[in-house]
mmCIF file of C-alpha atoms in Angstrom:
data_model
loop_
_atom_site.group_PDB
_atom_site.id
_atom_site.type_symbol
_atom_site.label_atom_id
_atom_site.label_comp_id
_atom_site.label_asym_id
_atom_site.label_seq_id
_atom_site.Cartn_x
_atom_site.Cartn_y
_atom_site.Cartn_z
ATOM 1 C CA ALA J 1 -13.049 83.121 -5.902
ATOM 2 C CA PRO J 2 -10.267 85.003 -7.732
ATOM 3 C CA GLY J 3 -10.487 85.801 -11.282
ATOM 4 C CA MET J 4 -8.660 85.541 -14.734
ATOM 5 C CA ALA J 5 -7.011 88.796 -14.122
ATOM 6 C CA ASP J 6 -5.887 88.031 -10.555
ATOM 7 C CA ILE J 7 -4.042 84.851 -11.613
ATOM 8 C CA TYR J 8 -2.499 86.413 -14.285
ATOM 9 C CA HIS J 9 -1.223 89.504 -11.772
ATOM 10 C CA ASP J 10 -0.246 86.126 -9.029
ATOM 11 C CA LEU J 11 1.856 84.789 -11.751
ATOM 12 C CA GLU J 12 3.228 87.648 -13.222
ATOM 13 C CA GLN J 13 4.080 89.756 -9.852
ATOM 14 C CA SER J 14 4.860 86.397 -7.446
ATOM 15 C CA PRO J 15 8.678 86.339 -6.509
ATOM 16 C CA ARG J 16 10.547 83.355 -7.967
ATOM 17 C CA PRO J 17 9.917 80.644 -5.025
ATOM 18 C CA SER J 18 13.670 80.090 -3.815
ATOM 19 C CA ARG J 19 13.082 76.042 -3.850
ATOM 20 C CA SER J 20 13.611 76.185 -7.766
ATOM 21 C CA ASN J 21 17.086 75.057 -7.711
ATOM 22 C CA VAL J 22 15.721 71.538 -5.644
ATOM 23 C CA ASP J 23 12.342 71.144 -7.002
ATOM 24 C CA PRO J 24 12.137 70.981 -11.017
ATOM 25 C CA PHE J 25 7.902 71.669 -10.262
ATOM 26 C CA TYR J 26 8.896 75.298 -10.691
ATOM 27 C CA ALA J 27 10.912 75.097 -14.011
ATOM 28 C CA VAL J 28 8.826 73.090 -15.483
ATOM 29 C CA LYS J 29 6.021 75.332 -14.877
ATOM 30 C CA GLU J 30 8.307 78.052 -16.010
ATOM 31 C CA PHE J 31 8.305 76.019 -19.141
ATOM 32 C CA VAL J 32 4.695 75.070 -19.825
ATOM 33 C CA ILE J 33 3.942 79.301 -19.186
ATOM 34 C CA SER J 34 6.389 80.018 -21.769
ATOM 35 C CA SER J 35 5.571 77.244 -24.125
ATOM 36 C CA VAL J 36 2.055 77.232 -23.689
ATOM 37 C CA ASN J 37 -0.519 79.650 -23.902
ATOM 38 C CA LEU J 38 -1.500 80.862 -20.051
ATOM 39 C CA PRO J 39 -5.179 80.240 -20.454
ATOM 40 C CA GLY J 40 -5.066 76.864 -21.879
ATOM 41 C CA LEU J 41 -2.275 75.645 -19.364
ATOM 42 C CA ILE J 42 -4.937 77.128 -16.470
ATOM 43 C CA CYS J 43 -7.182 75.751 -18.060
ATOM 44 C CA ALA J 44 -6.046 72.090 -18.195
ATOM 45 C CA PHE J 45 -4.965 71.967 -14.787
ATOM 46 C CA ARG J 46 -8.448 72.628 -13.552
ATOM 47 C CA GLU J 47 -9.788 70.219 -15.813
ATOM 48 C CA LEU J 48 -7.445 67.626 -14.171
ATOM 49 C CA GLN J 49 -8.020 68.459 -10.930
ATOM 50 C CA ASN J 50 -11.815 68.229 -11.453
ATOM 51 C CA ASP J 51 -11.379 65.021 -13.049
ATOM 52 C CA VAL J 52 -10.053 63.450 -10.086
ATOM 53 C CA ARG J 53 -12.488 64.824 -8.099
ATOM 54 C CA LEU J 54 -15.004 62.976 -10.709
ATOM 55 C CA LEU J 55 -13.198 60.265 -10.024
ATOM 56 C CA THR J 56 -13.356 60.175 -6.553
ATOM 57 C CA SER J 57 -17.925 60.838 -6.957
ATOM 58 C CA ASP J 58 -17.981 57.938 -9.630
ATOM 59 C CA ARG J 59 -15.877 55.547 -7.566
ATOM 60 C CA GLU J 60 -17.760 56.211 -4.478
ATOM 61 C CA SER J 61 -21.373 55.616 -6.514
ATOM 62 C CA LEU J 62 -19.971 52.062 -8.086
ATOM 63 C CA VAL J 63 -19.125 51.112 -4.133
ATOM 64 C CA GLU J 64 -22.785 52.439 -3.082
ATOM 65 C CA ILE J 65 -24.560 50.519 -5.937
ATOM 66 C CA ALA J 66 -22.352 47.198 -5.509
ATOM 67 C CA SER J 67 -23.133 47.330 -1.828
ATOM 68 C CA ARG J 68 -27.002 48.086 -1.719
ATOM 69 C CA ASP J 69 -29.299 45.768 -0.332
ATOM 70 C CA ASP J 70 -30.973 45.324 -3.149
ATOM 71 C CA GLU J 71 -29.505 43.611 -5.657
ATOM 72 C CA PRO J 72 -28.505 46.232 -8.509
ATOM 73 C CA THR J 73 -28.674 45.310 -12.319
ATOM 74 C CA ASP J 74 -25.562 44.348 -14.243
ATOM 75 C CA ALA J 75 -26.631 47.308 -16.366
ATOM 76 C CA GLU J 76 -26.575 49.662 -13.117
ATOM 77 C CA LEU J 77 -22.675 48.159 -12.059
ATOM 78 C CA ASN J 78 -21.569 48.171 -15.516
ATOM 79 C CA ARG J 79 -22.335 51.708 -16.225
ATOM 80 C CA ALA J 80 -20.773 52.525 -13.304
ATOM 81 C CA ALA J 81 -17.884 50.699 -13.621
ATOM 82 C CA ARG J 82 -17.500 52.027 -16.872
ATOM 83 C CA ALA J 83 -17.635 55.308 -15.787
ATOM 84 C CA VAL J 84 -14.876 54.915 -13.427
ATOM 85 C CA LYS J 85 -12.960 52.984 -15.958
ATOM 86 C CA SER J 86 -13.277 55.864 -18.889
ATOM 87 C CA ARG J 87 -12.519 58.560 -15.632
ATOM 88 C CA CYS J 88 -9.187 56.508 -14.885
ATOM 89 C CA LYS J 89 -8.283 56.672 -19.077
ATOM 90 C CA ARG J 90 -8.714 60.480 -19.273
ATOM 91 C CA ILE J 91 -6.881 60.973 -16.118
ATOM 92 C CA GLU J 92 -4.336 58.808 -17.447
ATOM 93 C CA GLN J 93 -3.505 60.712 -20.655
ATOM 94 C CA GLN J 94 -3.356 63.768 -18.478
ATOM 95 C CA VAL J 95 -0.044 62.452 -16.705
ATOM 96 C CA LYS J 96 1.136 61.623 -19.959
ATOM 97 C CA ASP J 97 1.127 64.726 -21.159
ATOM 98 C CA LEU J 98 2.614 66.302 -18.488
ATOM 99 C CA SER J 99 5.547 63.296 -18.697
ATOM 100 C CA ARG J 100 6.272 64.869 -22.073
ATOM 101 C CA THR J 101 6.337 68.219 -20.645
ATOM 102 C CA ILE J 102 8.920 66.857 -18.009
ATOM 103 C CA ASP J 103 10.882 65.213 -20.869
ATOM 104 C CA GLN J 104 11.241 68.289 -22.734
ATOM 105 C CA VAL J 105 12.702 69.627 -19.717
ATOM 106 C CA GLU J 106 15.137 67.290 -19.849
ATOM 107 C CA LYS J 107 15.927 67.243 -23.227
ATOM 108 C CA GLN J 108 16.441 71.075 -22.971
ATOM 109 C CA ARG J 109 18.479 71.108 -20.040
ATOM 110 C CA SER J 110 19.988 74.045 -20.710
ATOM 111 C CA ARG J 111 16.798 76.311 -20.472
ATOM 112 C CA PHE J 112 16.901 75.496 -16.755
ATOM 113 C CA PRO J 113 19.957 76.522 -15.037
ATOM 114 C CA ASN J 114 18.324 76.706 -11.905
ATOM 115 C CA ILE J 115 17.598 73.252 -11.615
ATOM 116 C CA ASP J 116 20.444 71.334 -9.261
ATOM 117 C CA ASP J 117 21.133 68.204 -10.408
ATOM 118 C CA LYS J 118 21.851 66.989 -7.461
#
């Protein structure tokens, strides 16, 4: 697994993607990297990835509990359902944060001349 030094090197040394004039992802990435500290951004991205994985696991647990042959207790079902709901809310907040970043890019359009408006 690459270490933090490798990640920094890759971000600093890799050429700009040629798709940057079509795909706003790269412009957003540049904006976020320039306005947010990079370790925090990497941590937030990994946290989002981890939460999506955990949501899948939470959902599988809920389905497993609900489909057991022995009758699961209401407490077991409620606990599993709350875990799924809580994880969804957390992911929704992370997506809202990304939306705010996109909004900032749109409001400061002049900072991103490489994005094609078509």
